[in-house]
Amino acid sequence: MAAKLVRAQHLRDIEPLFAELPDGVPGPAVELRACLLGELALIGSGGGRPSLEAYADRLRELGHPLARLPRTRLDIEHRFAVRVRGLGSVKTAKQLRSRFPEAPSTDGGAVAGRGARDARDDGRADAAARPFRAGGWAREPEARFFTLPSPLSPGDFGISFIKELPLRCLAGEGSRRGSALACMTTPDDVLNELFTASYVGGVNGQGQGGAYARLYAWESLCALMGLPIGVPLLEAVRCAADHRWLRFMAFTDWFHHDTADLAFAVLDPTRTRIAVLAATDTDTHRDALG
């Protein structure tokens, strides 16, 4: 509803809704206004309006989850809800290589991967996976975390390393397990994919409004980096630049190889902690029909 109002109404018609500040636990009316602020921020509107700024400040005092989002779109969010002609989902190895530089496959990476230890964190995994769950993607996403006994050489952070991790998304028999590659990417690419997963939704799921899709994307990105809940997002942007980011693709049976497949790996600045997030979607109704 908030997204429809922002698209259909002029700001001067929306602004009176914020004349009265909430005085307690947010109800449906307050929730709508919080979402309106989020939608306005995504289109770069409403900034500097005293009534809107005062309402946003009050939401922060009340601890509303959307209140932690900046009132303006950050530079790292430049692709949110923006369609670029010719840049659809990546479905083939050729497409992945054409967009991102391939990470090397090294013997040192394979050796280091075999020494990785599982570092289970259910709360962090839930936050990392939320964009896909909220969007109703077909399969439960895989969010895993690992530690290394010694720092990983940056040149060894590639597909040979990832293939040695005990990941469900890489499980399978035969040569298909070997048909995988990893490419270097950037945090804005990962953040945009997380936003899109929630905003657009799965084939048989339901997309979220822009405000909550933005929140879930940031919560997921922060979880991948192991940042504490509630970290200022500008601080998260700074931290993201210190991490190494990979997109990888694997032709195993875990992935549907249909409408969308996503897989990321993140190496922290100490080079001893790795996060992996993988998700896949398909038209389950079509699959049921054979």
Short mmCIF file of C-alpha atoms in Angstrom, two decimals:
data_model
loop_
_atom_site.label_atom_id
_atom_site.label_comp_id
_atom_site.label_asym_id
_atom_site.label_seq_id
_atom_site.Cartn_x
_atom_site.Cartn_y
_atom_site.Cartn_z
CA MET A 1 0.00 0.00 0.00
CA ALA A 2 2.81 2.40 0.89
CA ALA A 3 4.54 1.81 -2.43
CA LYS A 4 1.30 2.44 -4.33
CA LEU A 5 0.67 5.67 -2.43
CA VAL A 6 4.16 6.97 -3.13
CA ARG A 7 3.76 6.24 -6.85
CA ALA A 8 0.24 7.66 -7.10
CA GLN A 9 0.34 10.71 -4.80
CA HIS A 10 2.36 13.90 -4.76
CA LEU A 11 4.49 14.48 -1.69
CA ARG A 12 2.36 17.49 -0.71
CA ASP A 13 -0.62 15.13 -0.42
CA ILE A 14 1.31 12.59 1.66
CA GLU A 15 3.03 15.02 4.03
CA PRO A 16 -0.09 15.81 6.16
CA LEU A 17 -0.15 12.16 7.26
CA PHE A 18 2.92 12.89 9.39
CA ALA A 19 1.53 15.91 11.25
CA GLU A 20 0.84 13.92 14.43
CA LEU A 21 3.66 11.94 16.04
CA PRO A 22 3.03 8.43 17.42
CA ASP A 23 2.94 8.25 21.20
CA GLY A 24 3.21 4.55 21.90
CA VAL A 25 3.52 1.06 20.45
CA PRO A 26 3.16 1.35 16.66
CA GLY A 27 -0.15 0.13 15.22
CA PRO A 28 -1.23 -0.33 11.59
CA ALA A 29 -1.40 3.42 10.90
CA VAL A 30 2.10 4.00 12.25
CA GLU A 31 3.38 0.99 10.34
CA LEU A 32 1.99 2.44 7.10
CA ARG A 33 3.73 5.74 7.74
CA ALA A 34 7.01 3.97 8.52
CA CYS A 35 6.76 2.15 5.20
CA LEU A 36 5.92 5.42 3.43
CA LEU A 37 9.11 6.96 4.79
CA GLY A 38 11.03 3.94 3.56
CA GLU A 39 9.51 4.13 0.08
CA LEU A 40 10.16 7.88 -0.14
CA ALA A 41 13.79 7.35 0.82
CA LEU A 42 14.23 4.86 -2.04
CA ILE A 43 13.02 7.41 -4.61
CA GLY A 44 14.98 10.26 -3.03
CA SER A 45 11.95 12.22 -1.87
CA GLY A 46 10.91 13.81 1.41
CA GLY A 47 14.38 14.63 2.70
CA GLY A 48 14.55 17.83 4.72
CA ARG A 49 10.79 18.03 5.34
CA PRO A 50 10.45 18.89 9.05
CA SER A 51 7.33 16.81 9.66
CA LEU A 52 8.81 13.73 8.00
CA GLU A 53 12.15 14.11 9.80
CA ALA A 54 10.37 14.50 13.14
CA TYR A 55 8.32 11.39 12.47
CA ALA A 56 11.44 9.42 11.56
CA ASP A 57 13.12 10.59 14.77
CA ARG A 58 10.13 9.42 16.78
CA LEU A 59 10.20 6.01 15.11
CA ARG A 60 13.85 5.68 16.13
CA GLU A 61 12.91 6.49 19.71
CA LEU A 62 10.24 3.78 19.58
CA GLY A 63 12.74 1.28 18.18
CA HIS A 64 10.91 0.64 14.92
CA PRO A 65 13.07 -1.66 12.73
CA LEU A 66 12.73 0.53 9.62
CA ALA A 67 14.02 3.54 11.54
CA ARG A 68 17.62 2.31 11.30
CA LEU A 69 17.58 2.83 7.54
CA PRO A 70 19.01 6.12 6.24
CA ARG A 71 16.47 8.67 5.03
CA THR A 72 18.28 8.88 1.70
CA ARG A 73 19.47 6.17 -0.67
CA LEU A 74 23.14 5.37 -0.12
CA ASP A 75 25.52 5.22 -3.06
CA ILE A 76 25.99 1.47 -2.51
CA GLU A 77 22.21 1.09 -3.10
CA HIS A 78 22.32 2.69 -6.55
CA ARG A 79 20.89 -0.38 -8.31
CA PHE A 80 17.91 -0.96 -6.00
CA ALA A 81 14.74 -1.45 -8.07
CA VAL A 82 16.58 -0.19 -11.18
CA ARG A 83 16.43 -2.36 -14.27
CA VAL A 84 19.49 -2.21 -16.50
CA ARG A 85 18.86 -3.32 -20.06
CA GLY A 86 20.73 -6.52 -20.85
CA LEU A 87 21.52 -7.31 -17.23
CA GLY A 88 19.13 -10.04 -16.17
CA SER A 89 19.85 -12.97 -13.86
CA VAL A 90 23.10 -14.88 -14.38
CA LYS A 91 22.27 -18.43 -15.48
CA THR A 92 25.35 -19.67 -17.29
CA ALA A 93 29.08 -19.83 -16.70
CA LYS A 94 29.60 -17.71 -19.82
CA GLN A 95 27.36 -14.97 -18.42
CA LEU A 96 29.14 -15.02 -15.07
CA ARG A 97 32.58 -14.77 -16.68
CA SER A 98 31.41 -11.96 -18.96
CA ARG A 99 30.39 -9.76 -16.02
CA PHE A 100 32.94 -10.54 -13.32
CA PRO A 101 36.66 -11.42 -13.21
CA GLU A 102 37.18 -15.10 -12.49
CA ALA A 103 38.90 -16.00 -9.23
CA PRO A 104 41.83 -18.39 -9.62
CA SER A 105 41.62 -22.07 -8.77
CA THR A 106 44.68 -23.06 -6.74
CA ASP A 107 46.03 -26.09 -4.95
CA GLY A 108 46.59 -23.91 -1.88
CA GLY A 109 42.91 -23.04 -1.85
CA ALA A 110 41.90 -26.70 -1.88
CA VAL A 111 44.25 -27.48 1.02
CA ALA A 112 42.93 -24.54 3.05
CA GLY A 113 39.31 -25.51 2.34
CA ARG A 114 39.86 -28.97 3.75
CA GLY A 115 41.02 -27.37 7.00
CA ALA A 116 37.96 -25.16 7.44
CA ARG A 117 35.87 -25.71 10.58
CA ASP A 118 32.11 -25.27 10.83
CA ALA A 119 31.13 -22.24 12.93
CA ARG A 120 27.38 -22.69 13.32
CA ASP A 121 25.39 -19.57 14.22
CA ASP A 122 21.64 -20.03 13.79
CA GLY A 123 20.73 -16.40 14.48
CA ARG A 124 23.23 -15.12 11.99
CA ALA A 125 22.13 -17.72 9.44
CA ASP A 126 18.47 -16.67 9.82
CA ALA A 127 19.36 -13.02 9.19
CA ALA A 128 21.49 -13.90 6.17
CA ALA A 129 18.74 -16.02 4.60
CA ARG A 130 15.81 -13.71 5.32
CA PRO A 131 15.59 -11.96 1.91
CA PHE A 132 14.96 -15.33 0.24
CA ARG A 133 12.56 -16.58 2.90
CA ALA A 134 10.60 -13.31 2.82
CA GLY A 135 10.42 -13.49 -0.96
CA GLY A 136 9.18 -17.07 -0.91
CA TRP A 137 11.99 -18.67 -2.91
CA ALA A 138 11.35 -22.31 -3.72
CA ARG A 139 14.11 -23.92 -1.65
CA GLU A 140 15.36 -23.19 1.86
CA PRO A 141 18.53 -21.12 1.37
CA GLU A 142 21.83 -22.33 2.76
CA ALA A 143 23.71 -19.93 5.04
CA ARG A 144 26.91 -21.33 6.55
CA PHE A 145 29.94 -20.00 8.39
CA PHE A 146 33.46 -21.38 8.71
CA THR A 147 36.72 -20.56 10.44
CA LEU A 148 40.31 -21.30 9.41
CA PRO A 149 43.25 -22.11 11.68
CA SER A 150 45.45 -19.61 9.81
CA PRO A 151 44.85 -16.71 7.40
CA LEU A 152 43.89 -17.66 3.87
CA SER A 153 46.08 -16.24 1.14
CA PRO A 154 43.90 -13.82 -0.88
CA GLY A 155 44.93 -15.59 -4.07
CA ASP A 156 43.57 -18.90 -2.72
CA PHE A 157 40.03 -17.58 -2.21
CA GLY A 158 38.47 -19.18 -5.24
CA ILE A 159 36.41 -22.14 -6.38
CA SER A 160 38.99 -24.75 -5.34
CA PHE A 161 38.62 -23.48 -1.78
CA ILE A 162 34.82 -23.33 -1.86
CA LYS A 163 34.47 -26.85 -3.31
CA GLU A 164 36.21 -28.30 -0.24
CA LEU A 165 33.67 -26.80 2.17
CA PRO A 166 30.93 -29.21 3.37
CA LEU A 167 28.10 -27.33 1.67
CA ARG A 168 24.72 -28.84 0.82
CA CYS A 169 24.56 -26.77 -2.35
CA LEU A 170 27.70 -28.52 -3.63
CA ALA A 171 26.59 -32.02 -2.71
CA GLY A 172 26.17 -34.41 -5.59
CA GLU A 173 27.84 -37.19 -7.48
CA GLY A 174 29.66 -37.37 -10.77
CA SER A 175 31.31 -34.73 -12.88
CA ARG A 176 28.68 -32.08 -12.20
CA ARG A 177 30.32 -31.32 -8.86
CA GLY A 178 33.44 -30.29 -10.73
CA SER A 179 31.47 -27.96 -13.01
CA ALA A 180 31.79 -24.89 -10.84
CA LEU A 181 33.46 -21.53 -10.98
CA ALA A 182 33.84 -18.45 -8.82
CA CYS A 183 34.23 -14.81 -9.79
CA MET A 184 35.20 -11.77 -7.80
CA THR A 185 32.43 -9.28 -7.12
CA THR A 186 31.65 -6.23 -5.00
CA PRO A 187 29.42 -5.59 -1.98
CA ASP A 188 27.00 -3.43 -3.98
CA ASP A 189 26.40 -6.35 -6.35
CA VAL A 190 25.68 -8.67 -3.42
CA LEU A 191 23.47 -6.10 -1.66
CA ASN A 192 21.46 -5.52 -4.82
CA GLU A 193 20.86 -9.25 -5.30
CA LEU A 194 19.70 -9.54 -1.70
CA PHE A 195 17.34 -6.59 -2.14
CA THR A 196 15.97 -7.98 -5.41
CA ALA A 197 15.40 -11.44 -3.90
CA SER A 198 13.05 -9.93 -1.34
CA TYR A 199 11.61 -7.07 -3.42
CA VAL A 200 10.70 -9.15 -6.46
CA GLY A 201 10.10 -12.41 -4.60
CA GLY A 202 10.26 -15.98 -5.82
CA VAL A 203 8.27 -17.30 -8.75
CA ASN A 204 5.60 -18.71 -6.46
CA GLY A 205 6.31 -16.36 -3.57
CA GLN A 206 5.47 -12.74 -2.93
CA GLY A 207 7.66 -9.67 -3.17
CA GLN A 208 8.08 -7.32 -0.24
CA GLY A 209 7.66 -3.57 -0.27
CA GLY A 210 10.79 -1.58 -0.89
CA ALA A 211 11.19 -0.50 2.74
CA TYR A 212 11.34 -4.02 4.20
CA ALA A 213 13.22 -5.43 1.20
CA ARG A 214 15.87 -2.81 1.91
CA LEU A 215 15.96 -3.69 5.61
CA TYR A 216 16.25 -7.43 4.96
CA ALA A 217 19.02 -6.88 2.40
CA TRP A 218 21.07 -4.87 4.89
CA GLU A 219 20.46 -7.34 7.71
CA SER A 220 21.63 -10.14 5.43
CA LEU A 221 24.74 -8.29 4.29
CA CYS A 222 25.68 -7.44 7.89
CA ALA A 223 25.13 -11.07 8.91
CA LEU A 224 27.45 -12.24 6.14
CA MET A 225 30.13 -9.91 7.50
CA GLY A 226 29.47 -10.95 11.10
CA LEU A 227 28.62 -7.40 12.19
CA PRO A 228 26.56 -6.84 15.36
CA ILE A 229 22.83 -6.21 15.11
CA GLY A 230 22.06 -2.53 14.77
CA VAL A 231 25.45 -1.44 13.43
CA PRO A 232 25.16 1.93 11.64
CA LEU A 233 24.83 1.25 7.96
CA LEU A 234 27.54 3.70 6.96
CA GLU A 235 29.88 1.73 9.21
CA ALA A 236 28.72 -1.44 7.45
CA VAL A 237 29.59 0.16 4.11
CA ARG A 238 33.11 0.90 5.37
CA CYS A 239 33.52 -2.66 6.64
CA ALA A 240 32.25 -4.13 3.37
CA ALA A 241 35.17 -2.59 1.51
CA ASP A 242 37.58 -4.55 3.71
CA HIS A 243 36.01 -7.93 2.89
CA ARG A 244 36.53 -10.07 -0.21
CA TRP A 245 33.40 -11.09 -2.12
CA LEU A 246 32.81 -13.95 -4.54
CA ARG A 247 29.89 -15.07 -6.66
CA PHE A 248 30.04 -18.74 -7.48
CA MET A 249 28.09 -21.13 -9.64
CA ALA A 250 27.84 -24.90 -9.34
CA PHE A 251 25.91 -27.29 -11.55
CA THR A 252 24.81 -29.67 -8.81
CA ASP A 253 21.39 -31.11 -8.12
CA TRP A 254 20.84 -28.72 -5.20
CA PHE A 255 20.35 -25.81 -7.58
CA HIS A 256 17.22 -25.84 -9.75
CA HIS A 257 19.00 -24.27 -12.77
CA ASP A 258 15.69 -22.66 -13.69
CA THR A 259 14.55 -19.14 -12.80
CA ALA A 260 17.30 -18.00 -10.44
CA ASP A 261 20.42 -19.37 -8.73
CA LEU A 262 22.59 -17.29 -6.42
CA ALA A 263 25.66 -18.16 -4.38
CA PHE A 264 28.09 -15.89 -2.54
CA ALA A 265 31.16 -16.39 -0.39
CA VAL A 266 32.66 -13.70 1.84
CA LEU A 267 36.15 -13.59 3.38
CA ASP A 268 36.62 -11.30 6.39
CA PRO A 269 39.59 -8.91 6.82
CA THR A 270 41.43 -11.35 9.14
CA ARG A 271 41.18 -13.93 6.30
CA THR A 272 40.17 -16.56 8.87
CA ARG A 273 36.35 -16.36 8.68
CA ILE A 274 34.19 -17.27 5.71
CA ALA A 275 30.45 -16.90 5.15
CA VAL A 276 28.54 -18.66 2.36
CA LEU A 277 24.99 -17.96 1.20
CA ALA A 278 23.28 -19.93 -1.58
CA ALA A 279 19.70 -19.83 -2.87
CA THR A 280 17.74 -21.24 -5.79
CA ASP A 281 14.25 -20.75 -7.17
CA THR A 282 11.97 -22.46 -9.65
CA ASP A 283 8.36 -22.56 -10.72
CA THR A 284 7.24 -25.33 -8.38
CA HIS A 285 3.80 -25.49 -9.97
CA ARG A 286 5.34 -26.11 -13.39
CA ASP A 287 7.66 -28.72 -11.89
CA ALA A 288 4.69 -30.50 -10.31
CA LEU A 289 3.06 -30.71 -13.72
CA GLY A 290 6.22 -32.29 -15.10
#
